Every structure is written in C-alpha cells, then in structure tokens.
C-alpha cells in the first residue's frame, strides 16, 4: 500500500502537480519511511524552485504559498529560510508600493476636487486600478473648459446674468478650475463697476440685485464685501429714519461717503437728515420738554423711556453765548468732580491737541507716553468729529492720517496711549475721550469731555451714568463759565464757581481749576 501511494505522489511531482503531491504526502502516515523521505526531499526542492520562479515574475502571493508548504515539509532549512526571507522582502516592497499608490490617488482626488485637474492627473499613479479616477478627472476637465467657453460668450454679449447662472450650475470643483476662475474674474470687473455706478446714481434697488448675484459666485471678493457694507449701512440708515433717529442715520451715510466719496445724493440726504435732527431737537425743546419726568394720567408708573433719556434742554437765551469759549475767560484747565464718578476734564475748544507730555510744547491732552513729534488733533465739525495728524496714527488698529470718528472708535497714540471716542447722546454735539494705557500726569483724570454745548448726567441714556440721580442733570456753558440745572424747561440754574460744590439731589458737583503739567 505504501509503495502504491508513493508511486502516485511521484507521478504527480513528475507531471508538475506539486499541490496535489503535497496533499497526498501529508495524508500518508508512512511518509517518515526511508522511501517517503526521498519523495519528501524531491517535493521540497520542487516547491523551492517554483517559488523562486514566482518571485522572479513578481508573483509574491504564489511564492508565499509554495514557501509555506516547503517550510511545513522541511522546517527552517537554509534553502527554505532564504526563500521565506526573499518572499517577505517582496511582500514588504509591494505593500509600500500599494500605500504610495493609494496616497497618490488620494492626493490626485483632492486636487481634482479643488479644480486642479492637470495636477491631479500628474499625481495619479499608472495602472488599471486608477483608470476610472483618471477618466473622471479628464471628464471634469473637459466640462470646466466647456463652461469657461460659455461664460466667455456671455461676457462678450454683455449677458452677465447668464454668466453668473452658468457658474452657479457648476459643481464646486469646476468653479475652482483655473479657466473658470479666469472668466469669473473677467466678469466681476464690469459687475463691480455697475454696482458702484448704481450706488452713486441712487439706484440702490438695481445695485443691490447685482450685488446679490455677484456675491454668490465670489463670496470672498474684497471689493464686493465693501459694497455689501455700503448697502447694509444704507438699509440701517433707512431703519433709523423710520425710528426718527436722524443723527445716527446721517452717521451711517457718512461712513458710506468714505467708501464712495463725492456721491451727490448721499451729500443731499445727509444735509436733509441734519436739518431734520435740528428741527426735532427744536420741537423737543418746546412745551413737550415740560413733560419730563411726569406720569400720564392713565398710568400708575412712569413710562419706560423718558423724554430726558434721549434729549436734554439748554436755555435758548444762553445758546448765542456758546461761541465764546470758557478758555477766553479763565486761565488753566477745568476739572469737574462728580460724586460716584470721579474727575472729568472739560475741553470746550473746537480743536484739541493730543501729544506726549513735554516742557517745550503744550497740548490740551499731554499723555505720559513716547509719541511722534507731530500732535494728534481731534476736530469738531458740526456734529461730526475728525481725528487728524501729519504723522500716521491708528484708529481701531488701522493706520491713517485722517478719520471721521464713530462712537466706540479706539484711537492709538504713541507707544501706550489709547483714547476711546464716545458720543453716547446723538442729540448733543458733545463727546467724550476715555483714557486707557498712558494717561495724564494727573492720574485721577481718566476722561475728557469735548463740550460742544452741554453734558447730560443721568441714570441711563446720558453722557455719564450716575446712581442716585432722581432726574437727569445738565452741565452747560454760559458766557461767564459753566452752570448746572435739572434737564428740561424751567428749574433753577446754578452757576459752577471754582472750588465750590453744588448739590443736586444726592450728587455733588465741584469745579476745580488745575494745571496738567
């Protein structure tokens, strides 16, 4: 029986059916017999030789199968060990190559998604496994080229809407293709000009429609975003007009005027809004102001918003005297000390200077910091304030030499000087400069009041908020100096005399004359 089984194994080996011979040999219990060992040695050599042939032909899987069978029959002999090592080395090389191909394929796909089809094709590894991705990249490149041609035709005919519609219909990766981006940029140039022209001519409806279309295809374009800011401010100005807040509406249009200077309708509208603000203030300074702090008969509690919260009254008989500056009458500077608030520097000039503290030069605000030799000036023009200097300074960390100030703007001067501009009461021309960082030599002074007419002290809605104040209080200029009274018509006016206190309610006001050096 043994000789018959060995004969069958030898026949399979001779015919090259090594796997069949292996199965027969493994199933033969008597393979440890001397004749069985000779057949085993022959089969091991055949497996080793065939495995090397597989390796020479880069068939690592077949080589691994033959090597495993040879190792099972022969153990770790030298020939088998060398074969196993060679198989392992080829498998490692194949794994590295496959990983590199997969990484290249992923990179190619990413570039294709970004619209860089040529780069994606160059990164794509060769081979049948990547043929589908290569065909997809080629198809998208052809689509991008065709779309670019159609956009170019729309530009030539002036049909920008059609061009934008073509861009919107494309997949994101096609929109990012170089040819399509070139046509988008070519199309945006006349659209930007159209939007600016509509804004300058007052056709805000048409300009806004064009802007909405253009932003869809170029959401990060800086000029379009600037135009969008203009239209947003125009919408905001319209809302403020509906609320009768003409001062803030005019301020919004002033910011638009900085982006599109010289626009006629903006200048005319700003003039109209300024006149409306003056007329509104005149109405409120009449008999309506007498209702300040009163309760309507049908209510048991004061209304949520008093007239004094948005308006304060200055006696009209004294308004003609405001042109005369306090500095023309007094020497030095004046500081108003208020209980619970601190010291406020009073500056009534239309143009005040800010500079580094120096013995050789005098400034209205001498800051204790190193700064440029040129002074910074804060100038009042009507109800607007401008910051200007011969040297560059910063507003909201943006370098400039001249800037129209808005409420909340932060002005930088020198190394550590920082002034925050506030104009909290729209109906008043007065504004505040809050000092942070480097201050004055008189460190207790952290705020300067730029007095155009008066200052409002109120629990809310004034230039300064003070607690324990039953009614809003106004400090204003007179021909002789400063005076104080409760807001609204009527009421006793008390002059503010140097080094003497005036008590209104629970709040004490004291005027002192000091030197800042």
Short mmCIF file of N, CA and C in Angstrom, two decimals, residues 241-378:
data_model
loop_
_atom_site.label_atom_id
_atom_site.label_comp_id
_atom_site.label_asym_id
_atom_site.label_seq_id
_atom_site.Cartn_x
_atom_site.Cartn_y
_atom_site.Cartn_z
N UNK A 241 -34.14 106.20 10.12
CA UNK A 241 -35.08 107.28 9.75
C UNK A 241 -36.48 106.93 10.19
N UNK A 242 -36.88 105.64 10.02
CA UNK A 242 -38.20 105.21 10.47
C UNK A 242 -38.35 105.39 11.98
N UNK A 243 -37.23 105.32 12.71
CA UNK A 243 -37.25 105.49 14.16
C UNK A 243 -37.04 106.95 14.56
N UNK A 244 -36.96 107.85 13.56
CA UNK A 244 -36.71 109.29 13.81
C UNK A 244 -35.36 109.54 14.45
N UNK A 245 -34.43 108.62 14.27
CA UNK A 245 -33.07 108.79 14.80
C UNK A 245 -32.21 109.33 13.66
N UNK A 246 -32.39 110.63 13.37
CA UNK A 246 -31.76 111.22 12.20
C UNK A 246 -30.25 111.38 12.36
N UNK A 247 -29.78 111.56 13.58
CA UNK A 247 -28.35 111.76 13.81
C UNK A 247 -27.58 110.49 13.45
N UNK A 248 -28.05 109.34 13.97
CA UNK A 248 -27.35 108.09 13.66
C UNK A 248 -27.51 107.70 12.20
N UNK A 249 -28.66 108.01 11.59
CA UNK A 249 -28.85 107.74 10.16
C UNK A 249 -27.83 108.52 9.33
N UNK A 250 -27.65 109.79 9.70
CA UNK A 250 -26.66 110.61 8.98
C UNK A 250 -25.24 110.06 9.18
N UNK A 251 -24.98 109.52 10.35
CA UNK A 251 -23.65 108.95 10.62
C UNK A 251 -23.40 107.71 9.75
N UNK A 252 -24.42 106.88 9.57
CA UNK A 252 -24.27 105.71 8.72
C UNK A 252 -23.94 106.13 7.29
N UNK A 253 -24.62 107.15 6.79
CA UNK A 253 -24.35 107.62 5.43
C UNK A 253 -22.98 108.28 5.34
N UNK A 254 -22.52 108.88 6.42
CA UNK A 254 -21.18 109.47 6.41
C UNK A 254 -20.12 108.38 6.20
N UNK A 255 -20.33 107.22 6.79
CA UNK A 255 -19.40 106.10 6.60
C UNK A 255 -19.47 105.58 5.17
N UNK A 256 -20.67 105.56 4.58
CA UNK A 256 -20.79 105.17 3.17
C UNK A 256 -20.05 106.17 2.29
N UNK A 257 -20.14 107.45 2.64
CA UNK A 257 -19.49 108.51 1.85
C UNK A 257 -17.98 108.36 1.84
N UNK A 258 -17.41 107.72 2.87
CA UNK A 258 -15.97 107.48 2.87
C UNK A 258 -15.57 106.46 1.82
N UNK A 259 -16.47 105.51 1.51
CA UNK A 259 -16.15 104.46 0.53
C UNK A 259 -16.43 104.94 -0.88
N UNK A 260 -17.52 105.69 -1.08
CA UNK A 260 -17.85 106.26 -2.40
C UNK A 260 -17.94 107.77 -2.25
N UNK A 261 -16.79 108.44 -2.10
CA UNK A 261 -16.82 109.88 -1.84
C UNK A 261 -17.37 110.67 -3.03
N UNK A 262 -17.97 111.81 -2.69
CA UNK A 262 -18.45 112.69 -3.74
C UNK A 262 -19.80 112.31 -4.32
N UNK A 263 -20.50 111.35 -3.72
CA UNK A 263 -21.81 110.94 -4.23
C UNK A 263 -22.84 112.01 -3.88
N UNK A 264 -23.51 112.52 -4.90
CA UNK A 264 -24.37 113.69 -4.71
C UNK A 264 -25.56 113.38 -3.81
N UNK A 265 -26.24 112.27 -4.07
CA UNK A 265 -27.45 112.00 -3.29
C UNK A 265 -27.14 111.76 -1.82
N UNK A 266 -25.94 111.21 -1.54
CA UNK A 266 -25.57 111.00 -0.14
C UNK A 266 -25.36 112.34 0.55
N UNK A 267 -24.67 113.27 -0.12
CA UNK A 267 -24.46 114.59 0.47
C UNK A 267 -25.79 115.30 0.72
N UNK A 268 -26.71 115.23 -0.26
CA UNK A 268 -28.01 115.88 -0.10
C UNK A 268 -28.82 115.23 1.04
N UNK A 269 -28.78 113.90 1.11
CA UNK A 269 -29.52 113.21 2.16
C UNK A 269 -28.94 113.52 3.54
N UNK A 270 -27.62 113.60 3.64
CA UNK A 270 -27.00 113.93 4.92
C UNK A 270 -27.42 115.34 5.37
N UNK A 271 -27.48 116.28 4.42
CA UNK A 271 -27.92 117.63 4.76
C UNK A 271 -29.36 117.63 5.26
N UNK A 272 -30.21 116.86 4.58
CA UNK A 272 -31.62 116.76 4.98
C UNK A 272 -31.75 116.15 6.38
N UNK A 273 -30.98 115.09 6.63
CA UNK A 273 -31.05 114.44 7.94
C UNK A 273 -30.56 115.37 9.04
N UNK A 274 -29.51 116.14 8.77
CA UNK A 274 -29.02 117.08 9.78
C UNK A 274 -30.09 118.13 10.09
N UNK A 275 -30.80 118.60 9.05
CA UNK A 275 -31.86 119.58 9.26
C UNK A 275 -33.01 118.96 10.05
N UNK A 276 -33.37 117.72 9.74
CA UNK A 276 -34.43 117.04 10.49
C UNK A 276 -34.04 116.88 11.96
N UNK A 277 -32.76 116.54 12.21
CA UNK A 277 -32.31 116.42 13.60
C UNK A 277 -32.43 117.74 14.34
N UNK A 278 -32.06 118.84 13.67
CA UNK A 278 -32.17 120.15 14.32
C UNK A 278 -33.63 120.51 14.60
N UNK A 279 -34.50 120.23 13.62
CA UNK A 279 -35.91 120.54 13.82
C UNK A 279 -36.52 119.68 14.93
N UNK A 280 -36.14 118.41 14.97
CA UNK A 280 -36.63 117.52 16.02
C UNK A 280 -36.19 118.03 17.39
N UNK A 281 -34.92 118.46 17.48
CA UNK A 281 -34.42 118.98 18.75
C UNK A 281 -35.18 120.25 19.14
N UNK A 282 -35.54 121.07 18.13
CA UNK A 282 -36.28 122.29 18.42
C UNK A 282 -37.67 121.99 18.96
N UNK A 283 -38.31 120.97 18.40
CA UNK A 283 -39.65 120.58 18.88
C UNK A 283 -39.57 120.12 20.33
N UNK A 284 -38.59 119.32 20.62
CA UNK A 284 -38.48 118.77 21.97
C UNK A 284 -38.05 119.81 23.00
N UNK A 285 -37.46 120.89 22.54
CA UNK A 285 -37.05 121.93 23.49
C UNK A 285 -38.20 122.86 23.85
N UNK A 286 -39.36 122.66 23.21
CA UNK A 286 -40.52 123.49 23.50
C UNK A 286 -41.36 122.93 24.63
N UNK A 287 -42.67 123.12 24.54
CA UNK A 287 -43.56 122.67 25.63
C UNK A 287 -43.47 121.18 25.91
N UNK A 288 -43.13 120.36 24.89
CA UNK A 288 -43.04 118.93 25.15
C UNK A 288 -42.00 118.61 26.21
N UNK A 289 -40.96 119.45 26.31
CA UNK A 289 -39.95 119.21 27.31
C UNK A 289 -40.45 119.37 28.73
N UNK A 290 -41.59 120.07 28.89
CA UNK A 290 -42.14 120.26 30.24
C UNK A 290 -42.70 118.95 30.81
N UNK A 291 -42.92 117.95 29.94
CA UNK A 291 -43.46 116.68 30.39
C UNK A 291 -42.38 115.78 30.96
N UNK A 292 -41.16 116.27 31.03
CA UNK A 292 -40.06 115.43 31.51
C UNK A 292 -40.32 114.95 32.93
N UNK A 293 -40.30 113.64 33.12
CA UNK A 293 -40.44 113.07 34.45
C UNK A 293 -41.86 112.97 34.95
N UNK A 294 -42.88 113.41 34.16
CA UNK A 294 -44.26 113.31 34.61
C UNK A 294 -44.87 111.98 34.23
N UNK A 295 -45.97 111.62 34.90
CA UNK A 295 -46.66 110.37 34.64
C UNK A 295 -47.99 110.66 33.94
N UNK A 296 -48.27 110.06 32.78
CA UNK A 296 -49.56 110.27 32.12
C UNK A 296 -50.70 109.88 33.05
N UNK A 297 -51.84 110.54 32.92
CA UNK A 297 -52.94 110.29 33.86
C UNK A 297 -53.41 108.84 33.89
N UNK A 298 -53.36 108.14 32.76
CA UNK A 298 -53.88 106.78 32.70
C UNK A 298 -52.87 105.74 33.15
N UNK A 299 -51.67 106.16 33.61
CA UNK A 299 -50.66 105.21 34.07
C UNK A 299 -50.39 105.43 35.55
N UNK A 300 -50.00 104.36 36.22
CA UNK A 300 -49.67 104.44 37.65
C UNK A 300 -48.19 104.45 37.89
N UNK A 301 -47.40 104.26 36.86
CA UNK A 301 -45.94 104.25 36.99
C UNK A 301 -45.35 105.01 35.83
N UNK A 302 -44.15 105.53 35.96
CA UNK A 302 -43.52 106.27 34.86
C UNK A 302 -43.33 105.37 33.66
N UNK A 303 -43.40 105.98 32.46
CA UNK A 303 -43.16 105.22 31.23
C UNK A 303 -41.73 104.75 31.19
N UNK A 304 -41.49 103.71 30.40
CA UNK A 304 -40.17 103.07 30.39
C UNK A 304 -39.10 104.01 29.87
N UNK A 305 -39.49 104.91 28.96
CA UNK A 305 -38.48 105.77 28.34
C UNK A 305 -38.90 107.22 28.49
N UNK A 306 -38.16 108.02 29.21
CA UNK A 306 -38.48 109.41 29.42
C UNK A 306 -37.94 110.26 28.28
N UNK A 307 -38.53 111.45 28.16
CA UNK A 307 -38.02 112.39 27.17
C UNK A 307 -36.57 112.72 27.46
N UNK A 308 -36.22 112.83 28.74
CA UNK A 308 -34.87 113.21 29.12
C UNK A 308 -33.85 112.14 28.81
N UNK A 309 -34.33 110.88 28.56
CA UNK A 309 -33.37 109.83 28.25
C UNK A 309 -32.75 110.03 26.88
N UNK A 310 -33.45 110.72 25.98
CA UNK A 310 -32.91 110.92 24.64
C UNK A 310 -32.67 112.38 24.32
N UNK A 311 -33.12 113.32 25.24
CA UNK A 311 -32.96 114.74 24.93
C UNK A 311 -32.70 115.52 26.20
N UNK A 312 -31.85 116.50 26.13
CA UNK A 312 -31.65 117.41 27.25
C UNK A 312 -31.78 118.83 26.73
N UNK A 313 -32.23 119.72 27.58
CA UNK A 313 -32.56 121.08 27.16
C UNK A 313 -31.52 122.07 27.69
N UNK A 314 -31.10 122.97 26.84
CA UNK A 314 -30.22 124.06 27.22
C UNK A 314 -30.96 125.36 26.97
N UNK A 315 -31.00 126.27 27.90
CA UNK A 315 -31.77 127.50 27.74
C UNK A 315 -31.39 128.23 26.47
N UNK A 316 -32.42 128.59 25.67
CA UNK A 316 -32.15 129.21 24.37
C UNK A 316 -31.53 130.59 24.54
N UNK A 317 -31.83 131.26 25.66
CA UNK A 317 -31.26 132.59 25.85
C UNK A 317 -29.75 132.55 25.97
N UNK A 318 -29.22 131.38 26.34
CA UNK A 318 -27.77 131.28 26.51
C UNK A 318 -27.08 130.69 25.29
N UNK A 319 -27.85 130.17 24.33
CA UNK A 319 -27.22 129.47 23.21
C UNK A 319 -26.37 130.41 22.37
N UNK A 320 -26.77 131.68 22.27
CA UNK A 320 -25.99 132.62 21.47
C UNK A 320 -24.65 132.92 22.09
N UNK A 321 -24.50 132.63 23.38
CA UNK A 321 -23.26 132.92 24.06
C UNK A 321 -22.26 131.78 23.98
N UNK A 322 -22.69 130.61 23.41
CA UNK A 322 -21.82 129.44 23.41
C UNK A 322 -20.59 129.63 22.53
N UNK A 323 -20.65 130.57 21.58
CA UNK A 323 -19.49 130.75 20.70
C UNK A 323 -18.28 131.25 21.47
N UNK A 324 -18.51 131.84 22.62
CA UNK A 324 -17.40 132.33 23.43
C UNK A 324 -16.86 131.22 24.29
N UNK A 325 -15.62 130.84 24.13
CA UNK A 325 -15.00 129.72 24.83
C UNK A 325 -14.74 130.07 26.29
N UNK A 326 -14.86 129.08 27.15
CA UNK A 326 -14.51 129.28 28.56
C UNK A 326 -13.04 129.66 28.68
N UNK A 327 -12.22 129.11 27.78
CA UNK A 327 -10.78 129.40 27.85
C UNK A 327 -10.48 130.87 27.58
N UNK A 328 -11.47 131.61 26.98
CA UNK A 328 -11.25 133.03 26.76
C UNK A 328 -11.42 133.80 28.08
N UNK A 329 -12.13 133.19 29.06
CA UNK A 329 -12.41 133.87 30.32
C UNK A 329 -11.51 133.42 31.45
N UNK A 330 -11.22 132.11 31.48
CA UNK A 330 -10.43 131.55 32.56
C UNK A 330 -9.05 131.14 32.08
N UNK A 331 -8.16 131.03 33.02
CA UNK A 331 -6.83 130.52 32.73
C UNK A 331 -6.75 129.08 33.20
N UNK A 332 -5.84 128.28 32.63
CA UNK A 332 -5.67 126.89 33.04
C UNK A 332 -6.77 126.02 32.46
N UNK A 333 -6.92 124.84 33.07
CA UNK A 333 -7.94 123.92 32.61
C UNK A 333 -8.91 123.66 33.76
N UNK A 334 -10.10 123.19 33.38
CA UNK A 334 -11.14 122.99 34.37
C UNK A 334 -11.45 121.50 34.50
N UNK A 335 -11.63 121.06 35.74
CA UNK A 335 -11.98 119.68 36.04
C UNK A 335 -13.25 119.68 36.85
N UNK A 336 -14.21 118.88 36.43
CA UNK A 336 -15.47 118.73 37.15
C UNK A 336 -15.43 117.42 37.93
N UNK A 337 -15.56 117.51 39.24
CA UNK A 337 -15.55 116.32 40.10
C UNK A 337 -16.99 116.00 40.51
N UNK A 338 -17.36 114.75 40.26
CA UNK A 338 -18.74 114.31 40.49
C UNK A 338 -18.71 113.13 41.44
N UNK A 339 -19.56 113.18 42.48
CA UNK A 339 -19.64 112.08 43.44
C UNK A 339 -20.00 110.78 42.72
N UNK A 340 -19.25 109.73 43.02
CA UNK A 340 -19.53 108.43 42.44
C UNK A 340 -19.03 108.27 41.02
N UNK A 341 -18.46 109.32 40.43
CA UNK A 341 -17.99 109.26 39.04
C UNK A 341 -16.50 109.55 38.94
N UNK A 342 -16.02 110.57 39.65
CA UNK A 342 -14.62 110.94 39.59
C UNK A 342 -14.43 112.27 38.90
N UNK A 343 -13.21 112.47 38.35
CA UNK A 343 -12.84 113.75 37.75
C UNK A 343 -12.97 113.69 36.23
N UNK A 344 -13.58 114.74 35.66
CA UNK A 344 -13.77 114.85 34.21
C UNK A 344 -13.12 116.15 33.75
N UNK A 345 -12.17 116.03 32.81
CA UNK A 345 -11.52 117.21 32.24
C UNK A 345 -12.46 117.85 31.22
N UNK A 346 -12.72 119.16 31.34
CA UNK A 346 -13.63 119.88 30.45
C UNK A 346 -12.83 120.62 29.38
N UNK A 347 -13.06 120.30 28.12
CA UNK A 347 -12.40 120.95 27.00
C UNK A 347 -13.48 121.47 26.05
N UNK A 348 -13.51 122.81 25.84
CA UNK A 348 -14.60 123.38 25.05
C UNK A 348 -14.16 123.89 23.69
N UNK A 349 -12.88 123.74 23.32
CA UNK A 349 -12.42 124.20 22.02
C UNK A 349 -12.91 123.28 20.92
N UNK A 350 -13.07 123.81 19.72
CA UNK A 350 -13.49 123.00 18.58
C UNK A 350 -12.36 122.09 18.10
N UNK A 351 -11.15 122.39 18.49
CA UNK A 351 -10.00 121.60 18.04
C UNK A 351 -9.06 121.45 19.23
N UNK A 352 -8.88 120.20 19.68
CA UNK A 352 -8.00 119.97 20.82
C UNK A 352 -6.81 119.13 20.36
N UNK A 353 -5.69 119.32 21.03
CA UNK A 353 -4.44 118.66 20.64
C UNK A 353 -4.07 117.57 21.64
N UNK A 354 -3.51 116.49 21.12
CA UNK A 354 -3.03 115.38 21.93
C UNK A 354 -1.56 115.17 21.59
N UNK A 355 -0.70 115.09 22.61
CA UNK A 355 0.72 114.89 22.36
C UNK A 355 1.40 114.27 23.57
N UNK A 356 2.69 114.00 23.42
CA UNK A 356 3.47 113.47 24.54
C UNK A 356 3.82 114.60 25.50
N UNK A 357 3.70 114.34 26.78
CA UNK A 357 3.99 115.36 27.79
C UNK A 357 5.41 115.91 27.58
N UNK A 358 5.53 117.24 27.53
CA UNK A 358 6.82 117.87 27.24
C UNK A 358 6.83 119.26 27.88
N UNK A 359 8.04 119.69 28.29
CA UNK A 359 8.17 121.03 28.84
C UNK A 359 8.19 122.09 27.75
N UNK A 360 8.62 121.70 26.56
CA UNK A 360 8.77 122.68 25.48
C UNK A 360 7.48 122.88 24.70
N UNK A 361 6.56 121.90 24.73
CA UNK A 361 5.32 122.02 23.96
C UNK A 361 4.14 121.80 24.89
N UNK A 362 3.06 122.53 24.60
CA UNK A 362 1.86 122.41 25.41
C UNK A 362 0.74 121.79 24.58
N UNK A 363 0.06 120.84 25.16
CA UNK A 363 -1.05 120.17 24.49
C UNK A 363 -2.26 120.19 25.41
N UNK A 364 -3.43 120.10 24.82
CA UNK A 364 -4.64 120.01 25.63
C UNK A 364 -4.68 118.70 26.41
N UNK A 365 -4.16 117.63 25.79
CA UNK A 365 -4.06 116.34 26.48
C UNK A 365 -2.62 115.85 26.39
N UNK A 366 -1.78 116.22 27.33
CA UNK A 366 -0.38 115.74 27.33
C UNK A 366 -0.29 114.35 27.96
N UNK A 367 -0.11 113.32 27.14
CA UNK A 367 -0.10 111.95 27.62
C UNK A 367 1.30 111.56 28.07
N UNK A 368 1.37 110.76 29.10
CA UNK A 368 2.65 110.31 29.64
C UNK A 368 3.14 109.08 28.87
N UNK A 369 3.50 109.31 27.61
CA UNK A 369 4.00 108.23 26.77
C UNK A 369 4.89 108.80 25.69
N UNK A 370 5.75 107.97 25.12
CA UNK A 370 6.56 108.39 23.99
C UNK A 370 5.71 108.37 22.73
N UNK A 371 5.79 109.40 21.95
CA UNK A 371 4.96 109.50 20.75
C UNK A 371 5.65 110.28 19.66
N UNK A 372 5.01 110.44 18.51
CA UNK A 372 5.60 111.19 17.40
C UNK A 372 5.70 112.67 17.73
N UNK A 373 6.54 113.36 17.01
CA UNK A 373 6.70 114.80 17.25
C UNK A 373 5.47 115.58 16.81
N UNK A 374 4.72 115.05 15.84
CA UNK A 374 3.52 115.73 15.37
C UNK A 374 2.35 115.43 16.32
N UNK A 375 1.58 116.46 16.61
CA UNK A 375 0.44 116.28 17.51
C UNK A 375 -0.71 115.61 16.77
N UNK A 376 -1.57 114.98 17.55
CA UNK A 376 -2.83 114.43 17.06
C UNK A 376 -3.93 115.41 17.43
N UNK A 377 -4.78 115.76 16.46
CA UNK A 377 -5.84 116.73 16.71
C UNK A 377 -7.20 116.05 16.60
N UNK A 378 -8.09 116.37 17.53
CA UNK A 378 -9.48 115.96 17.47
C UNK A 378 -10.29 117.21 17.15
#
